[in-house]
CSV table of N, CA and C in Angstrom, one decimal:
chain,number,residue,atom,x,y,z
B,1,PRO,N,115.0,62.1,87.6
B,1,PRO,CA,114.0,61.1,87.2
B,1,PRO,C,113.9,61.2,85.7
B,2,TYR,N,113.5,60.1,85.1
B,2,TYR,CA,113.3,60.0,83.7
B,2,TYR,C,112.1,59.0,83.4
B,3,CYS,N,111.6,59.0,82.2
B,3,CYS,CA,110.5,58.1,81.8
B,3,CYS,C,111.1,56.9,81.1
B,4,LYS,N,110.8,55.7,81.6
B,4,LYS,CA,111.3,54.5,81.0
B,4,LYS,C,110.2,53.8,80.3
B,5,ASN,N,110.4,53.5,79.0
B,5,ASN,CA,109.4,52.7,78.3
B,5,ASN,C,108.0,53.5,78.1
B,6,GLY,N,108.1,54.8,78.3
B,6,GLY,CA,106.8,55.6,78.2
B,6,GLY,C,105.9,55.4,79.4
B,7,VAL,N,106.3,54.6,80.4
B,7,VAL,CA,105.3,54.3,81.5
B,7,VAL,C,105.9,54.5,82.9
B,8,ASP,N,107.1,53.9,83.1
B,8,ASP,CA,107.7,54.0,84.4
B,8,ASP,C,108.5,55.3,84.6
B,9,ILE,N,108.5,55.8,85.8
B,9,ILE,CA,109.3,56.9,86.2
B,9,ILE,C,110.4,56.4,87.1
B,10,ARG,N,111.7,56.5,86.7
B,10,ARG,CA,112.8,55.9,87.4
B,10,ARG,C,113.9,56.9,87.7
B,11,LEU,N,114.8,56.6,88.6
B,11,LEU,CA,115.9,57.4,88.9
B,11,LEU,C,117.2,56.9,88.3
B,12,ASN,N,118.1,57.8,87.9
B,12,ASN,CA,119.3,57.4,87.3
B,12,ASN,C,120.3,58.5,87.5
B,13,LEU,N,121.6,58.3,87.2
B,13,LEU,CA,122.6,59.3,87.2
B,13,LEU,C,123.0,59.6,85.7
B,14,PHE,N,123.1,60.9,85.4
B,14,PHE,CA,123.4,61.3,84.0
B,14,PHE,C,124.6,62.1,84.0
B,15,SER,N,125.2,62.2,82.8
B,15,SER,CA,126.5,62.9,82.7
B,15,SER,C,126.3,64.3,82.1
B,16,ASP,N,125.1,64.7,81.8
B,16,ASP,CA,124.8,66.0,81.2
B,16,ASP,C,123.7,66.7,82.0
B,17,GLU,N,123.7,68.0,81.9
B,17,GLU,CA,122.7,68.8,82.7
B,17,GLU,C,121.3,68.6,82.3
B,18,ASP,N,121.0,68.1,81.1
B,18,ASP,CA,119.7,67.9,80.6
B,18,ASP,C,119.1,66.5,80.9
B,19,CYS,N,120.0,65.7,81.6
B,19,CYS,CA,119.6,64.3,82.0
B,19,CYS,C,119.2,63.5,80.8
B,20,SER,N,119.9,63.6,79.7
B,20,SER,CA,119.6,62.8,78.5
B,20,SER,C,120.7,61.7,78.2
B,21,ILE,N,121.8,61.9,78.8
B,21,ILE,CA,122.9,60.9,78.6
B,21,ILE,C,123.2,60.2,79.9
B,22,GLU,N,122.9,58.9,79.9
B,22,GLU,CA,123.2,58.1,81.1
B,22,GLU,C,124.7,58.1,81.4
B,23,TYR,N,125.0,58.1,82.7
B,23,TYR,CA,126.4,58.1,83.0
B,23,TYR,C,127.1,56.9,82.4
B,24,PRO,N,128.3,57.0,81.8
B,24,PRO,CA,129.0,55.9,81.2
B,24,PRO,C,129.2,54.7,82.1
B,25,GLY,N,128.8,53.5,81.7
B,25,GLY,CA,128.9,52.3,82.5
B,25,GLY,C,127.7,52.1,83.3
B,26,GLY,N,126.8,53.0,83.3
B,26,GLY,CA,125.5,52.9,84.1
B,26,GLY,C,125.5,53.6,85.4
B,27,GLY,N,124.4,54.4,85.5
B,27,GLY,CA,124.3,55.3,86.7
B,27,GLY,C,124.1,54.4,88.0
B,28,GLY,N,123.5,53.3,87.9
B,28,GLY,CA,123.3,52.4,89.0
B,28,GLY,C,124.6,51.9,89.6
B,29,LYS,N,125.5,51.5,88.7
B,29,LYS,CA,126.8,51.0,89.1
B,29,LYS,C,127.6,52.1,89.8
B,30,LEU,N,127.6,53.3,89.2
B,30,LEU,CA,128.3,54.4,89.8
B,30,LEU,C,127.8,54.7,91.2
B,31,TYR,N,126.5,54.8,91.3
B,31,TYR,CA,125.9,55.1,92.6
B,31,TYR,C,126.3,54.0,93.6
B,32,LYS,N,126.3,52.8,93.3
B,32,LYS,CA,126.6,51.7,94.2
B,32,LYS,C,128.1,51.8,94.6
B,33,SER,N,129.0,52.1,93.6
B,33,SER,CA,130.4,52.2,93.9
B,33,SER,C,130.7,53.4,94.9
B,34,ILE,N,129.9,54.4,94.8
B,34,ILE,CA,130.1,55.6,95.7
B,34,ILE,C,129.5,55.4,97.1
B,35,THR,N,128.3,54.9,97.1
B,35,THR,CA,127.5,54.8,98.4
B,35,THR,C,127.5,53.4,99.0
B,36,GLY,N,127.8,52.4,98.2
B,36,GLY,CA,127.7,51.0,98.7
B,36,GLY,C,126.2,50.5,98.7
B,37,SER,N,125.3,51.3,98.2
B,37,SER,CA,123.9,50.9,98.2
B,37,SER,C,123.4,50.9,96.8
B,38,VAL,N,122.3,50.2,96.6
B,38,VAL,CA,121.6,50.2,95.3
B,38,VAL,C,120.8,51.5,95.1
B,39,LEU,N,120.9,52.1,93.9
B,39,LEU,CA,120.2,53.4,93.6
B,39,LEU,C,118.7,53.1,93.7
B,40,PRO,N,118.0,53.7,94.6
B,40,PRO,CA,116.5,53.5,94.7
B,40,PRO,C,115.8,53.8,93.4
B,41,PHE,N,114.9,53.0,93.0
B,41,PHE,CA,114.1,53.1,91.8
B,41,PHE,C,114.9,53.2,90.5
B,42,TYR,N,116.0,52.5,90.5
B,42,TYR,CA,116.8,52.4,89.3
B,42,TYR,C,116.2,51.3,88.4
B,43,SER,N,115.7,50.3,89.0
B,43,SER,CA,115.1,49.2,88.1
B,43,SER,C,113.6,49.0,88.4
B,44,SER,N,113.0,49.9,89.1
B,44,SER,CA,111.6,49.8,89.3
B,44,SER,C,111.0,51.3,89.3
B,45,SER,N,109.8,51.4,89.1
B,45,SER,CA,109.2,52.7,88.9
B,45,SER,C,108.9,53.4,90.3
B,46,VAL,N,109.1,54.7,90.3
B,46,VAL,CA,108.8,55.5,91.5
B,46,VAL,C,107.3,55.4,91.8
B,47,VAL,N,106.5,55.4,90.7
B,47,VAL,CA,105.1,55.4,90.8
B,47,VAL,C,104.5,54.0,90.6
B,48,GLU,N,103.6,53.6,91.5
B,48,GLU,CA,103.0,52.3,91.3
B,48,GLU,C,101.9,52.4,90.2
B,49,ARG,N,101.6,51.3,89.5
B,49,ARG,CA,100.6,51.3,88.5
B,49,ARG,C,99.2,51.2,89.0
B,50,GLU,N,99.0,50.8,90.2
B,50,GLU,CA,97.7,50.6,90.8
B,50,GLU,C,97.0,51.9,90.9
B,51,CYS,N,95.8,52.0,90.5
B,51,CYS,CA,95.1,53.3,90.6
B,51,CYS,C,94.2,53.4,91.9
B,52,ILE,N,94.0,54.6,92.3
B,52,ILE,CA,93.0,54.8,93.4
B,52,ILE,C,91.8,55.5,92.9
B,53,SER,N,90.7,55.4,93.5
B,53,SER,CA,89.5,56.1,93.0
B,53,SER,C,89.6,57.5,93.6
B,54,CYS,N,89.3,58.5,92.7
B,54,CYS,CA,89.2,59.9,93.1
B,54,CYS,C,87.8,60.3,93.5
B,55,LEU,N,86.8,59.4,93.3
B,55,LEU,CA,85.5,59.7,93.7
B,55,LEU,C,85.3,59.7,95.2
B,56,GLU,N,84.5,60.7,95.7
B,56,GLU,CA,84.2,60.7,97.1
B,56,GLU,C,83.3,59.4,97.4
B,57,PRO,N,83.5,58.8,98.5
B,57,PRO,CA,82.6,57.7,98.9
B,57,PRO,C,81.2,58.1,99.1
B,58,GLU,N,80.3,57.2,98.7
B,58,GLU,CA,78.8,57.5,98.8
B,58,GLU,C,78.4,57.5,100.3
B,59,ASP,N,79.1,56.7,101.1
B,59,ASP,CA,78.7,56.5,102.5
B,59,ASP,C,79.2,57.8,103.3
B,60,GLU,N,78.3,58.5,103.8
B,60,GLU,CA,78.6,59.7,104.5
B,60,GLU,C,79.5,59.5,105.7
B,61,ASN,N,79.5,58.3,106.3
B,61,ASN,CA,80.4,58.0,107.4
B,61,ASN,C,81.8,57.7,107.0
B,62,ASP,N,82.1,57.7,105.7
B,62,ASP,CA,83.4,57.4,105.2
B,62,ASP,C,84.0,58.5,104.5
B,63,GLN,N,83.8,59.7,104.9
B,63,GLN,CA,84.3,60.9,104.3
B,63,GLN,C,85.7,61.3,104.8
B,64,ASN,N,86.5,62.0,104.0
B,64,ASN,CA,87.8,62.4,104.5
B,64,ASN,C,87.8,63.9,104.8
B,65,ASP,N,87.9,64.2,106.1
B,65,ASP,CA,88.0,65.6,106.5
B,65,ASP,C,86.9,66.4,106.0
B,66,ASP,N,85.7,65.9,106.1
B,66,ASP,CA,84.5,66.6,105.7
B,66,ASP,C,84.6,67.1,104.2
B,67,ASP,N,85.3,66.4,103.4
B,67,ASP,CA,85.5,66.8,102.0
B,67,ASP,C,84.1,66.7,101.2
B,68,ALA,N,83.2,66.0,101.7
B,68,ALA,CA,81.9,65.8,101.1
B,68,ALA,C,81.1,67.1,101.1
B,69,GLU,N,81.5,68.1,101.9
B,69,GLU,CA,80.8,69.4,101.9
B,69,GLU,C,81.0,70.2,100.7
B,70,ASP,N,82.1,69.9,99.9
B,70,ASP,CA,82.3,70.8,98.7
B,70,ASP,C,81.4,70.4,97.6
B,71,GLU,N,81.5,71.1,96.5
B,71,GLU,CA,80.5,71.0,95.4
B,71,GLU,C,80.8,69.9,94.4
B,72,ASP,N,82.0,69.4,94.4
B,72,ASP,CA,82.4,68.3,93.5
B,72,ASP,C,82.3,66.9,94.1
B,73,GLU,N,82.6,65.9,93.3
B,73,GLU,CA,82.6,64.5,93.8
B,73,GLU,C,84.0,64.0,93.8
B,74,VAL,N,85.0,64.8,94.0
B,74,VAL,CA,86.4,64.4,93.9
B,74,VAL,C,87.0,64.5,95.3
B,75,ILE,N,87.8,63.5,95.7
B,75,ILE,CA,88.4,63.5,97.1
B,75,ILE,C,89.5,64.6,97.1
B,76,LYS,N,89.7,65.0,98.3
B,76,LYS,CA,90.6,66.1,98.6
B,76,LYS,C,92.1,65.8,98.1
B,77,PHE,N,92.5,64.6,98.3
B,77,PHE,CA,93.8,64.1,97.9
B,77,PHE,C,94.0,64.3,96.4
B,78,CYS,N,93.0,63.9,95.6
B,78,CYS,CA,93.1,64.0,94.1
B,78,CYS,C,93.1,65.5,93.7
B,79,GLU,N,92.3,66.3,94.3
B,79,GLU,CA,92.2,67.7,94.0
B,79,GLU,C,93.6,68.4,94.3
B,80,GLU,N,94.2,68.1,95.4
B,80,GLU,CA,95.5,68.7,95.8
B,80,GLU,C,96.6,68.2,94.9
B,81,THR,N,96.6,66.9,94.5
B,81,THR,CA,97.6,66.4,93.7
B,81,THR,C,97.5,67.0,92.3
B,82,TYR,N,96.3,67.2,91.8
B,82,TYR,CA,96.1,67.8,90.5
B,82,TYR,C,96.6,69.3,90.5
B,83,GLU,N,96.2,70.0,91.5
B,83,GLU,CA,96.5,71.4,91.6
B,83,GLU,C,98.0,71.6,91.6
B,84,SER,N,98.8,70.7,92.3
B,84,SER,CA,100.2,70.9,92.4
B,84,SER,C,101.0,70.3,91.3
B,85,ALA,N,100.4,69.5,90.4
B,85,ALA,CA,101.1,68.8,89.3
B,85,ALA,C,101.4,69.8,88.2
B,86,ALA,N,102.5,69.5,87.5
B,86,ALA,CA,102.9,70.2,86.3
B,86,ALA,C,101.8,69.9,85.2
B,87,LYS,N,101.4,71.0,84.5
B,87,LYS,CA,100.4,70.9,83.5
B,87,LYS,C,100.8,71.4,82.1
B,88,CYS,N,100.4,70.8,81.1
B,88,CYS,CA,100.6,71.2,79.7
B,88,CYS,C,99.3,71.2,79.0
B,89,GLU,N,98.5,72.2,79.1
B,89,GLU,CA,97.1,72.2,78.5
B,89,GLU,C,97.1,73.1,77.3
B,90,GLU,N,98.2,73.0,76.5
B,90,GLU,CA,98.3,73.9,75.3
B,90,GLU,C,97.2,73.7,74.2
B,91,ASN,N,96.7,72.5,74.1
B,91,ASN,CA,95.7,72.2,73.1
B,91,ASN,C,94.3,72.0,73.6
B,92,MET,N,94.1,72.5,74.8
B,92,MET,CA,92.8,72.4,75.4
B,92,MET,C,91.9,73.6,75.2
B,93,THR,N,90.6,73.4,75.2
B,93,THR,CA,89.7,74.5,74.9
B,93,THR,C,89.2,75.3,76.2
B,94,ASN,N,89.8,75.0,77.3
B,94,ASN,CA,89.4,75.8,78.5
B,94,ASN,C,89.8,77.2,78.4
B,95,SER,N,89.2,78.1,79.2
B,95,SER,CA,89.4,79.5,79.1
B,95,SER,C,90.8,79.9,79.5
B,96,TYR,N,91.4,79.3,80.5
B,96,TYR,CA,92.7,79.7,80.9
B,96,TYR,C,93.7,78.5,81.0
B,97,PRO,N,94.1,78.0,79.8
B,97,PRO,CA,95.0,76.8,79.8
B,97,PRO,C,96.3,77.1,80.5
B,98,ASP,N,96.8,76.1,81.3
B,98,ASP,CA,98.0,76.2,82.1
B,98,ASP,C,99.1,75.5,81.3
B,99,THR,N,100.1,76.2,80.8
B,99,THR,CA,101.1,75.6,80.0
B,99,THR,C,102.5,75.7,80.7
B,100,SER,N,102.4,76.0,82.0
B,100,SER,CA,103.7,76.2,82.7
B,100,SER,C,104.5,74.9,82.8
B,101,GLY,N,104.0,73.8,82.7
B,101,GLY,CA,104.7,72.5,82.8
B,101,GLY,C,105.1,71.9,81.5
B,102,CYS,N,104.9,72.6,80.4
B,102,CYS,CA,105.1,71.9,79.1
B,102,CYS,C,106.6,71.5,78.9
B,103,ASN,N,107.5,72.4,79.3
B,103,ASN,CA,108.9,72.1,79.1
B,103,ASN,C,109.4,70.9,79.8
B,104,ILE,N,109.0,70.8,81.1
B,104,ILE,CA,109.5,69.7,81.9
B,104,ILE,C,108.8,68.4,81.5
B,105,ILE,N,107.5,68.4,81.1
B,105,ILE,CA,106.8,67.3,80.6
B,105,ILE,C,107.5,66.8,79.3
B,106,SER,N,107.8,67.7,78.4
B,106,SER,CA,108.5,67.4,77.1
B,106,SER,C,109.8,66.7,77.4
B,107,LYS,N,110.6,67.2,78.4
B,107,LYS,CA,111.9,66.6,78.7
B,107,LYS,C,111.7,65.2,79.3
B,108,LEU,N,110.7,65.0,80.1
B,108,LEU,CA,110.4,63.7,80.7
B,108,LEU,C,110.0,62.7,79.6
B,109,LYS,N,109.3,63.1,78.6
B,109,LYS,CA,108.8,62.3,77.5
B,109,LYS,C,110.0,61.9,76.6
B,110,THR,N,111.0,62.7,76.4
B,110,THR,CA,112.1,62.4,75.5
B,110,THR,C,113.3,61.9,76.1
B,111,SER,N,113.5,61.9,77.4
B,111,SER,CA,114.7,61.4,78.1
B,111,SER,C,114.5,59.9,78.4
B,112,THR,N,115.1,59.1,77.5
B,112,THR,CA,115.0,57.7,77.7
B,112,THR,C,116.4,57.1,77.5
B,113,PRO,N,117.2,57.0,78.6
B,113,PRO,CA,118.5,56.4,78.4
B,113,PRO,C,118.5,55.0,78.0
């Protein structure tokens, strides 16, 4: 995967291990010549741009798995997604910043074939 236009996350084939040099002639063409199929997400983003709300619903009858019982107002899906996501909190003022994802995030930001 790579970041296209600073917004889209797309798939491609690369000729180097850092995924910074697109395969000569285009990764999509190579993939199609090998598999006979179009490379998924070659010309569209893996992630949709539409947002979902992470706020728990106010209606008690519309709760997801009793998530309303916890202390925050964030739905379980968003909590789990954030917990498992790569993070680069190197310039944040929280007590224990998580910088374990800084390298991968930096590569995604700079790899634009």
